[in-house]
Structures are given as C-alpha cells and as structure tokens.
Short mmCIF file of C-alpha atoms and ligand atoms in Angstrom, two decimals:
data_model
loop_
_atom_site.label_atom_id
_atom_site.label_comp_id
_atom_site.label_asym_id
_atom_site.label_seq_id
_atom_site.Cartn_x
_atom_site.Cartn_y
_atom_site.Cartn_z
CA UNK A 1 -43.78 4.47 -29.22
CA UNK A 2 -47.42 4.69 -29.95
CA UNK A 3 -50.32 6.22 -30.63
CA UNK A 4 -48.03 8.09 -33.93
CA UNK A 5 -49.20 10.12 -36.54
CA UNK A 6 -49.24 8.15 -40.66
CA UNK A 7 -45.79 10.39 -40.72
CA UNK A 8 -43.87 8.85 -37.38
CA UNK A 9 -45.01 5.33 -38.66
CA UNK A 10 -43.65 5.91 -42.24
CA UNK A 11 -40.35 7.72 -40.47
CA UNK A 12 -40.32 4.84 -37.83
CA UNK A 13 -40.64 2.15 -40.42
CA UNK A 14 -39.45 3.15 -43.41
CA UNK A 15 -42.32 2.16 -45.17
CA UNK A 16 -43.45 5.33 -47.92
CA UNK A 17 -46.41 7.19 -46.54
CA UNK A 18 -48.29 6.99 -49.81
CA UNK A 19 -48.09 2.53 -49.75
CA UNK A 20 -49.37 2.73 -46.23
CA UNK A 21 -52.16 4.98 -47.39
CA UNK A 22 -52.76 2.64 -50.16
CA UNK A 23 -52.67 -0.66 -47.78
CA UNK A 24 -55.31 1.64 -45.53
CA UNK A 25 -57.28 2.43 -47.88
CA UNK A 26 -57.51 -0.95 -49.11
CA UNK A 27 -58.83 -2.21 -45.79
CA UNK A 28 -61.40 1.01 -46.44
CA UNK A 29 -59.80 4.06 -44.52
CA UNK A 30 -58.64 6.79 -45.97
CA UNK A 31 -56.16 8.35 -44.03
CA UNK A 32 -54.28 11.74 -43.80
CA UNK A 33 -50.36 12.09 -42.77
CA UNK A 34 -51.36 13.52 -39.68
CA UNK A 35 -53.70 10.71 -39.06
CA UNK A 36 -52.91 9.39 -35.64
CA UNK A 37 -52.77 5.25 -35.64
CA UNK A 38 -52.97 3.09 -32.64
CA UNK A 39 -51.42 -0.01 -31.93
CA UNK A 40 -53.23 -2.04 -33.18
CA UNK A 41 -53.62 -0.51 -36.91
CA UNK A 42 -50.07 -0.58 -36.62
CA UNK A 43 -49.49 -4.03 -35.87
CA UNK A 44 -52.14 -5.13 -38.89
CA UNK A 45 -49.83 -2.44 -41.13
CA UNK A 46 -46.20 -4.14 -39.65
CA UNK A 47 -47.73 -7.44 -40.73
CA UNK A 48 -49.25 -6.58 -43.99
CA UNK A 49 -45.29 -5.09 -44.96
CA UNK A 50 -43.71 -7.79 -43.33
CA UNK A 51 -41.94 -5.84 -40.85
CA UNK A 52 -41.11 -6.85 -37.02
CA UNK A 53 -43.08 -4.26 -34.83
CA UNK A 54 -41.61 -3.06 -31.13
CA UNK A 55 -43.88 -1.05 -29.54
CA UNK A 56 -41.58 1.07 -26.92
CA UNK A 57 -44.17 2.01 -24.14
CA UNK A 58 -44.96 5.30 -23.39
CA UNK A 59 -42.44 7.38 -20.96
CA UNK A 60 -43.78 8.70 -18.38
CA UNK A 61 -44.78 11.83 -17.11
CA UNK A 62 -41.93 11.24 -14.66
CA UNK A 63 -39.58 10.72 -17.07
CA UNK A 64 -40.86 13.38 -19.95
CA UNK A 65 -41.07 16.06 -17.43
CA UNK A 66 -37.93 15.61 -15.20
CA UNK A 67 -35.64 14.31 -18.25
CA UNK A 68 -36.43 17.64 -19.87
CA UNK A 69 -35.19 19.46 -16.36
CA UNK A 70 -31.99 17.20 -16.15
CA UNK A 71 -31.27 17.61 -19.47
CA UNK A 72 -31.68 21.39 -19.59
CA UNK A 73 -28.64 23.16 -20.75
CA UNK A 74 -27.71 26.58 -19.99
CA UNK A 75 -26.38 28.73 -22.21
CA UNK A 76 -23.12 30.11 -21.37
CA UNK A 77 -24.91 34.08 -21.74
CA UNK A 78 -27.46 32.27 -18.73
CA UNK A 79 -24.52 31.55 -16.00
CA UNK A 80 -23.25 33.47 -13.62
CA UNK A 81 -20.76 33.01 -10.57
CA UNK A 82 -22.70 31.06 -7.29
CA UNK A 83 -21.40 30.24 -4.14
CA UNK A 84 -19.82 27.34 -3.50
CA UNK A 85 -21.06 24.76 -1.04
CA UNK A 86 -19.32 23.53 1.27
CA UNK A 87 -19.03 20.05 3.36
CA UNK A 88 -17.70 19.76 6.50
CA UNK A 89 -15.94 16.43 6.85
CA UNK A 90 -13.61 14.37 9.17
CA UNK A 91 -13.48 12.50 12.77
CA UNK A 92 -15.81 13.06 15.28
CA UNK A 93 -15.13 15.20 17.94
CA UNK A 94 -12.36 17.04 15.35
CA UNK A 95 -14.45 19.91 15.82
CA UNK A 96 -16.69 20.64 12.72
CA UNK A 97 -19.41 21.89 14.23
CA UNK A 98 -17.17 24.33 16.09
CA UNK A 99 -15.52 25.86 13.05
CA UNK A 100 -19.17 26.21 11.57
CA UNK A 101 -20.28 28.14 14.92
CA UNK A 102 -17.09 30.27 14.98
CA UNK A 103 -17.96 30.90 11.14
CA UNK A 104 -21.31 31.72 12.19
CA UNK A 105 -20.20 34.23 14.55
CA UNK A 106 -18.21 35.75 12.91
CA UNK A 107 -19.55 36.73 9.42
CA UNK A 108 -23.51 36.75 10.02
CA UNK A 109 -25.28 38.70 12.46
CA UNK A 110 -27.12 35.99 14.30
CA UNK A 111 -30.57 36.07 15.71
CA UNK A 112 -31.72 33.45 17.74
CA UNK A 113 -30.61 30.72 15.59
CA UNK A 114 -31.99 27.37 16.64
CA UNK A 115 -35.59 26.87 16.86
CA UNK A 116 -36.13 23.71 14.99
CA UNK A 117 -33.54 20.57 15.61
CA UNK A 118 -31.82 20.62 13.51
CA UNK A 119 -29.73 17.15 12.09
CA UNK A 120 -28.39 18.60 8.82
CA UNK A 121 -26.96 22.45 9.31
CA UNK A 122 -27.10 24.59 6.59
CA UNK A 123 -25.62 28.03 5.94
CA UNK A 124 -25.09 31.27 3.54
CA UNK A 125 -22.48 33.34 5.36
CA UNK A 126 -21.05 36.25 4.00
CA UNK A 127 -17.01 37.09 3.27
CA UNK A 128 -16.42 40.14 2.20
CA UNK A 129 -17.94 41.00 -1.17
CA UNK A 130 -19.24 36.88 -1.55
CA UNK A 131 -20.93 33.99 -0.08
CA UNK A 132 -19.54 30.61 0.95
CA UNK A 133 -22.40 27.81 1.71
CA UNK A 134 -21.33 25.44 4.11
CA UNK A 135 -23.24 22.00 4.75
CA UNK A 136 -21.93 20.06 8.36
CA UNK A 137 -23.16 16.45 8.06
CA UNK A 138 -23.40 14.67 11.39
CA UNK A 139 -21.53 12.03 9.65
CA UNK A 140 -20.60 10.53 6.43
CA UNK A 141 -23.41 8.78 6.16
CA UNK A 142 -25.19 11.82 4.88
CA UNK A 143 -22.78 13.07 2.42
CA UNK A 144 -22.06 9.26 0.68
CA UNK A 145 -26.18 8.31 0.84
CA UNK A 146 -26.68 12.25 -1.26
CA UNK A 147 -24.30 11.21 -3.59
CA UNK A 148 -25.84 7.88 -4.16
CA UNK A 149 -29.05 9.03 -4.67
CA UNK A 150 -27.27 11.23 -7.42
CA UNK A 151 -27.77 14.80 -4.94
CA UNK A 152 -23.93 16.16 -5.60
CA UNK A 153 -24.45 19.31 -3.34
CA UNK A 154 -20.73 19.42 -2.44
CA UNK A 155 -18.52 21.64 -4.70
CA UNK A 156 -15.71 21.64 -1.96
CA UNK A 157 -14.89 19.10 0.39
CA UNK A 158 -12.71 20.87 3.72
CA UNK A 159 -11.09 18.08 5.76
CA UNK A 160 -11.20 19.01 9.74
CA UNK A 161 -8.22 17.34 11.43
CA UNK A 162 -7.67 17.57 15.15
CA UNK A 163 -3.93 18.73 15.02
CA UNK A 164 -3.62 16.99 18.57
CA UNK A 165 -5.43 13.45 17.54
CA UNK A 166 -4.30 13.54 13.66
CA UNK A 167 -5.86 11.05 10.81
CA UNK A 168 -8.15 8.89 12.56
CA UNK A 169 -10.32 6.53 10.79
CA UNK A 170 -13.18 8.42 10.45
CA UNK A 171 -10.41 10.61 8.84
CA UNK A 172 -9.10 8.03 6.58
CA UNK A 173 -13.08 7.52 5.41
CA UNK A 174 -13.61 10.62 4.45
CA UNK A 175 -10.67 11.50 2.50
CA UNK A 176 -12.07 8.51 0.52
CA UNK A 177 -15.48 9.86 0.55
CA UNK A 178 -14.09 13.12 -0.96
CA UNK A 179 -12.03 11.70 -3.27
CA UNK A 180 -15.09 9.68 -4.43
CA UNK A 181 -17.14 12.25 -5.33
CA UNK A 182 -14.51 14.06 -7.06
CA UNK A 183 -14.09 17.43 -5.51
CA UNK A 184 -11.30 19.21 -4.07
CA UNK A 185 -10.28 19.08 -0.60
CA UNK A 186 -9.03 21.45 1.89
CA UNK A 187 -8.05 20.35 5.07
CA UNK A 188 -8.88 22.45 8.13
CA UNK A 189 -5.89 21.67 10.87
CA UNK A 190 -8.07 22.31 13.51
CA UNK A 191 -7.33 22.65 17.19
CA UNK A 192 -3.84 24.01 16.73
CA UNK A 193 -4.48 25.86 20.82
CA UNK A 194 -4.04 22.53 22.10
CA UNK A 195 -1.07 22.21 23.79
CA UNK A 196 -0.82 18.98 22.38
CA UNK A 197 -0.71 20.33 19.03
CA UNK A 198 1.27 18.46 16.62
CA UNK A 199 0.82 19.73 12.60
CA UNK A 200 3.96 17.91 11.04
CA UNK A 201 2.73 14.64 12.87
CA UNK A 202 -0.82 15.20 11.18
CA UNK A 203 0.48 16.63 7.85
CA UNK A 204 2.56 13.61 7.73
CA UNK A 205 0.09 11.24 8.22
CA UNK A 206 -2.25 13.44 5.80
CA UNK A 207 0.74 12.85 2.72
CA UNK A 208 0.52 9.32 3.33
CA UNK A 209 -2.85 9.42 2.38
CA UNK A 210 -2.22 10.99 -0.78
CA UNK A 211 -2.64 14.81 0.72
CA UNK A 212 0.55 15.92 0.09
CA UNK A 213 0.09 19.83 1.36
CA UNK A 214 0.74 22.86 -0.60
CA UNK A 215 3.16 24.05 2.00
CA UNK A 216 5.82 20.98 1.23
CA UNK A 217 5.16 21.09 -2.45
CA UNK A 218 1.97 19.52 -2.80
CA UNK A 219 -1.20 20.76 -4.29
CA UNK A 220 -3.75 20.56 -0.68
CA UNK A 221 -4.33 23.86 0.86
CA UNK A 222 -3.85 23.38 4.70
CA UNK A 223 -5.29 25.85 6.72
CA UNK A 224 -4.19 25.83 10.41
CA UNK A 225 -7.76 26.96 12.60
CA UNK A 226 -9.01 26.57 15.95
CA UNK A 227 -12.37 27.12 16.73
CA UNK A 228 -11.54 28.05 20.30
CA UNK A 229 -9.24 30.82 19.26
CA UNK A 230 -10.30 31.39 16.18
CA UNK A 231 -6.84 31.49 14.85
CA UNK A 232 -6.93 30.78 10.85
CA UNK A 233 -10.63 30.75 10.21
CA UNK A 234 -10.77 33.96 7.86
CA UNK A 235 -7.92 32.31 5.89
CA UNK A 236 -10.30 29.00 5.92
CA UNK A 237 -12.83 31.28 4.19
CA UNK A 238 -10.36 32.92 2.25
CA UNK A 239 -8.78 29.74 1.18
CA UNK A 240 -12.30 28.59 -0.05
CA UNK A 241 -12.61 31.67 -1.78
CA UNK A 242 -9.68 31.05 -3.80
CA UNK A 243 -10.83 27.65 -4.98
CA UNK A 244 -14.16 28.35 -5.54
CA UNK A 245 -12.37 31.08 -7.87
CA UNK A 246 -10.15 28.69 -9.84
CA UNK A 247 -13.50 26.07 -10.41
CA UNK A 248 -15.88 28.79 -11.23
CA UNK A 249 -18.70 26.95 -10.12
CA UNK A 250 -21.85 28.80 -12.00
CA UNK A 251 -25.61 28.61 -12.09
CA UNK A 252 -28.44 30.08 -14.44
CA UNK A 253 -30.72 32.24 -11.17
CA UNK A 254 -33.39 32.54 -14.35
CA UNK A 255 -34.78 28.98 -14.37
CA UNK A 256 -37.03 27.36 -12.49
CA UNK A 257 -35.20 25.87 -9.12
CA UNK A 258 -34.01 21.88 -8.85
CA UNK A 259 -32.33 21.31 -5.61
CA UNK A 260 -31.91 18.87 -3.16
CA UNK A 261 -33.33 17.97 0.07
CA UNK A 262 -30.75 17.86 3.41
CA UNK A 263 -33.74 17.04 5.26
CA UNK A 264 -37.51 17.18 6.62
CA UNK A 265 -39.88 16.81 9.06
CA UNK A 266 -43.74 16.65 10.11
CA UNK A 267 -44.00 19.91 12.70
CA UNK A 268 -47.37 19.97 14.15
CA UNK A 269 -48.07 23.32 14.07
CA UNK A 270 -47.13 24.33 10.44
CA UNK A 271 -47.11 20.88 8.76
CA UNK A 272 -43.67 19.75 6.96
CA UNK A 273 -40.60 21.61 6.76
CA UNK A 274 -37.97 20.78 4.64
CA UNK A 275 -34.48 22.38 4.91
CA UNK A 276 -33.05 22.52 0.79
CA UNK A 277 -30.65 23.43 -0.88
CA UNK A 278 -30.78 25.25 -4.40
CA UNK A 279 -28.29 23.47 -6.97
CA UNK A 280 -29.25 25.53 -9.80
CA UNK A 281 -32.47 27.79 -10.58
CA UNK A 282 -33.91 30.29 -8.36
CA UNK A 283 -37.12 29.16 -5.64
CA UNK A 284 -39.80 30.94 -5.21
CA UNK A 285 -42.34 31.21 -2.56
CA UNK A 286 -45.47 30.08 -4.71
CA UNK A 287 -43.61 27.55 -6.47
CA UNK A 288 -44.72 23.75 -7.82
CA UNK A 289 -42.03 21.28 -6.22
CA UNK A 290 -41.67 17.43 -6.45
CA UNK A 291 -39.14 16.04 -4.34
CA UNK A 292 -38.81 12.68 -4.50
CA UNK A 293 -42.49 10.76 -3.84
CA UNK A 294 -43.91 13.95 -2.81
CA UNK A 295 -45.29 17.36 -3.44
CA UNK A 296 -46.64 20.40 -2.91
CA UNK A 297 -46.45 24.15 -3.71
CA UNK A 298 -43.90 26.30 -1.41
CA UNK A 299 -46.00 28.72 1.25
CA UNK A 300 -43.33 29.80 3.03
CA UNK A 301 -39.06 30.30 2.81
CA UNK A 302 -37.09 30.62 5.55
CA UNK A 303 -33.35 31.56 6.61
CA UNK A 304 -31.64 28.91 8.52
CA UNK A 305 -29.88 30.97 10.32
CA UNK A 306 -32.71 33.06 10.93
CA UNK A 307 -35.59 31.51 11.72
CA UNK A 308 -38.16 34.17 11.78
CA UNK A 309 -36.53 35.56 8.68
CA UNK A 310 -38.85 35.08 6.03
CA UNK A 311 -37.22 34.90 2.02
CA UNK A 312 -39.57 35.46 -1.13
CA UNK A 313 -36.61 33.46 -3.08
CA UNK A 314 -33.66 31.67 -3.08
CA UNK A 315 -30.68 31.93 -5.38
CA UNK A 316 -28.26 29.25 -6.36
CA UNK A 317 -26.36 27.73 -3.59
CA UNK A 318 -28.73 29.09 -0.86
CA UNK A 319 -29.84 26.94 1.92
CA UNK A 320 -33.60 27.40 2.90
CA UNK A 321 -36.59 26.01 5.27
CA UNK A 322 -39.37 25.91 3.43
CA UNK A 323 -42.90 24.68 4.36
CA UNK A 324 -45.33 23.55 1.72
CA UNK A 325 -44.78 19.76 0.85
CA UNK A 326 -48.03 17.90 1.32
CA UNK A 327 -45.74 15.26 3.58
CA UNK A 328 -41.76 15.08 4.29
CA UNK A 329 -40.00 14.39 1.53
CA UNK A 330 -36.40 11.67 2.20
CA UNK A 331 -33.15 13.46 2.67
CA UNK A 332 -30.84 13.40 -0.64
CA UNK A 333 -33.92 13.55 -2.75
CA UNK A 334 -33.45 15.78 -5.57
CA UNK A 335 -36.39 18.03 -6.03
CA UNK A 336 -37.76 19.98 -9.58
CA UNK A 337 -39.84 23.17 -9.74
CA UNK A 338 -42.83 22.52 -12.84
CA UNK A 339 -45.20 24.06 -14.03
CA UNK A 340 -48.87 22.38 -13.10
CA UNK A 341 -49.56 20.86 -9.45
CA UNK A 342 -51.15 18.39 -11.64
CA UNK A 343 -48.14 16.99 -12.95
CA UNK A 344 -46.33 17.51 -9.25
CA UNK A 345 -49.08 15.64 -7.63
CA UNK A 346 -48.84 12.69 -10.55
CA UNK A 347 -45.19 11.62 -10.38
CA UNK A 348 -45.46 11.95 -6.71
CA UNK A 349 -47.70 9.69 -6.23
CA UNK A 350 -46.88 7.47 -9.17
CA UNK A 351 -43.11 7.58 -7.39
CA UNK A 352 -45.03 6.57 -3.95
CA UNK A 353 -46.75 3.54 -5.79
CA UNK A 354 -43.99 1.95 -6.45
CA UNK A 355 -41.94 2.58 -3.89
CA UNK A 356 -44.79 0.96 -1.76
CA UNK A 357 -44.98 -1.78 -4.69
CA UNK A 358 -41.00 -2.34 -4.21
CA UNK A 359 -41.88 -2.81 -0.18
CA UNK A 360 -44.50 -5.81 -1.04
CA UNK A 361 -41.13 -7.29 -2.90
CA UNK A 362 -43.04 -6.42 -5.85
CA UNK A 363 -45.90 -9.13 -5.73
CA UNK A 364 -49.07 -8.03 -5.25
CA UNK A 365 -50.92 -9.44 -2.76
CA UNK A 366 -54.53 -11.00 -3.27
CA UNK A 367 -56.39 -12.44 -0.93
CA UNK A 368 -59.75 -13.99 -2.40
CA UNK A 369 -62.63 -14.44 -0.42
CA UNK A 370 -61.95 -18.11 -0.02
CA UNK A 371 -59.12 -16.91 1.67
CA UNK A 372 -60.92 -14.52 3.68
CA UNK A 373 -63.64 -17.03 4.53
CA UNK A 374 -61.00 -19.95 5.55
CA UNK A 375 -59.49 -17.72 8.77
P1 GDP B 401 -17.36 17.46 16.10
O1 GDP B 401 -17.79 16.59 16.22
O2 GDP B 401 -15.98 17.51 14.13
O3 GDP B 401 -18.23 18.24 15.34
O4 GDP B 401 -17.25 18.49 16.52
P2 GDP B 401 -16.60 19.30 17.56
O5 GDP B 401 -16.86 20.63 17.37
O6 GDP B 401 -18.58 18.79 18.25
O7 GDP B 401 -15.89 19.65 18.87
C1 GDP B 401 -15.74 18.38 19.24
C2 GDP B 401 -14.75 19.06 21.20
O8 GDP B 401 -13.66 20.07 20.20
C3 GDP B 401 -15.70 20.33 21.50
O9 GDP B 401 -15.88 20.47 22.98
C4 GDP B 401 -15.34 21.81 21.49
O10 GDP B 401 -15.65 22.32 22.40
C5 GDP B 401 -13.86 21.11 20.82
N1 GDP B 401 -12.82 21.93 20.46
C6 GDP B 401 -13.04 21.98 18.63
N2 GDP B 401 -12.57 22.64 18.06
C7 GDP B 401 -11.97 22.82 19.05
C8 GDP B 401 -10.36 23.76 19.06
O11 GDP B 401 -9.87 24.50 17.81
N3 GDP B 401 -9.60 24.40 20.09
C9 GDP B 401 -9.71 23.53 21.36
N4 GDP B 401 -9.31 23.73 21.92
N5 GDP B 401 -11.16 22.62 21.46
C10 GDP B 401 -12.04 22.51 20.15
MG1 MG B 402 -20.49 17.82 14.98
#
C-alpha cells in the first residue's frame, strides 16, 4: 500500500532498512526511516533489488471508516440486555396487523398514532419491566430484501397462522424465510374466536413443515390467540420474552449507533422523514449519520407510536422516526454514526456516484463535439 514509510516498505519487502537507505543514497537521497516513499520511488527500489511490486489501491474512506465500525467488538462488560426485535410474518389476512394493533392497545397509552403514511410499522412496547420491539412488514419482500442487504434486524419471527385457514402458500414462504434467517420461530395460532377454527389441523400442517409444536413434544412454542378478543395476546408477549431470555440479546448502549433504515420518504413540510431502528449503540439528536448514499445530521427524533413525542436519544432495538437526511435513504440500508459530517458527505457522494455509474452499465457515456454537431 502506497505511499508508505521507509519502515513499512522494509517490513513489506523484507529488505533491510539500511540497504534501502544505501540504494537511495546512491541515487542522491538521504532518507530517514520515517520518510514517506511514493509509488515511483518504490518501483525504482523494487527494480533495483529485483522484487515484484504489487501496489494495493489505498482503501476508500468508506471502507476504512465503516469497516472499522463493523469490526468493532464490544467487550463483555459493555454489553447490556436489549429488547428483542420481533417481526410478524404470515399469510395475508391471517391477522398480523390486527395482532400488533391489539398489542399496542394493550400496552401503550397511545396518542394519535399514524400521522404519516406507514408502510412498515415498528413500535417498541412495554411488557412489565421489559420492552419488545415489533416490526410489521407489509409483505415478505421487505424481510428478505433487508436480509439480502445484510441488514438482519429480526431476532425472533412470529409466524401468524389463522386457525380457520391453516398453513397457506405465504405461510410456507414465511417459514422458509425465517429458517433462512436462522431466527427462533414462535407460532401465533390466530383467529381462535372464529367458529371454523381448527387448531389441531393447523398444528398438523405446521408439523409437516418442520415446526413441531412444544405441546406435541417439539421445540416450537405455539400460542393460541385472537386479535379480536385479545385471547392469548399476553401469553404471546410472555413467550417472546422467554425466548428472548434464552437467547440473551445484548448491545452496547455507550457507543455510536449503527442500525437500519426501515423506510423513508420525502415530506413536503419537514424534509425527509426516515424510520430507523437502532441495532447497537445509542442514536442521539445531533448525530452525524450516513445511510446508503444519503447523509445528514439528526435534527429531530420522534416516537413511532406518538409522532408528537420528541425524543433526544434512542437506545438499542428502538425504532424511531428522524429528520435530518439530505435525501430519503433506501429501505434496508444500514446507517452509521460518524464523527465528521465531511466524511459522511464524502461516503454518501461516492456511493451515489457509484450507483449512477452502475445504472449506466459501468460505462461512461461520452458524447463528442462531432457527435453533437452531427445531430
Ligand atoms: P394481515 O394481512 O395479516 O395483516 O391481517 P389483518 O390484521 O389485516 O386481518 C385481516 C382480517 O382478519 C381483518 O378483517 C381482521 O379484522 C380479521 N382478523 C384478524 N385477526 C382476527 C381474529 O383473531 N379474529 C377474528 N375474528 N378476525 C380477525
Ligand atoms: Mg397487514
């Protein structure tokens, strides 16, 4: 990697410092061990000493800064318990949204929810002295796409199966997605209040798909619920917390935040509103963030349940809505907090430049003056 110091050059090539110094002296150059060698000098030296030179391209600021963050390992004493992030999966109309509504209604003194068009809903709710973070995706695409981007936000998948309908095509898809993500699966056998509910048949089908219920000696917790009556909803929350206890999800709240953008949109009045979830660290108002090819400084942070409640910071597993991005980041992009807004801008610009190039098929389109005149 060049430029490098004489010391580094010596270490990389195995040439003793003195002999390199001698060679350089012969070329009329007095250099100290900490002097910097440029590529040309290094090439000359290697030719002189009969060494093959391989110059490594200097790493981009994107690589150095973000890889550093990705490689950061929190020491055990910094790690504390964090709420589990739960994703609801299941066949359409089996009750994902209704169950989440019931949970929010049960656990949170909700003000006016909504306010913005929400495609992905994400809330953190209290259950006793614990918290659970819920993500309700409109379809499986969001779940798989996030995974494809390397953004694993889900700790636990709750598979919702309507007891009157049983395992359906999207249930099967959900099972394979959850298995691919290698996360524990809890089954909510929903719509138990419906007269046609046939839980045994549904359990039978689930077993055939490799999900053997605990009550049948398997290792999959199945909770019978009704989003209508509220039956089993409390048990579902308890089961989630039990699963979470077994897996001991942890994070370090005392570091700069990393996480994922769940969705974002341009709002006419307050700029970009982005829904983020914090994976690790604590996100604070005023933090500099880069997310995909966008960047900014967190201007304001809002609770996802009560959009009027402004927050100052968001600890691990917390979903929040934020303003401050220059453009809307893409859903599923990872975000990083950086120290310097200039670095964030550089990374964002480099990425948007790159994606523009990729859109052009990797070719730079050149139109000559002659082409122009020929039109
Ligand atoms: P999603 O597509 O999985 O989000 O399903 P929804 O939550 O939108 O529910 C689809 C329909 O089923 C709605 O009309 C709900 O009112 C109804 N529904 C959901 N859960 C229950 C339940 O436990 N019992 C009954 N009777 N209806 C339910
Ligand atoms: Mg829904």
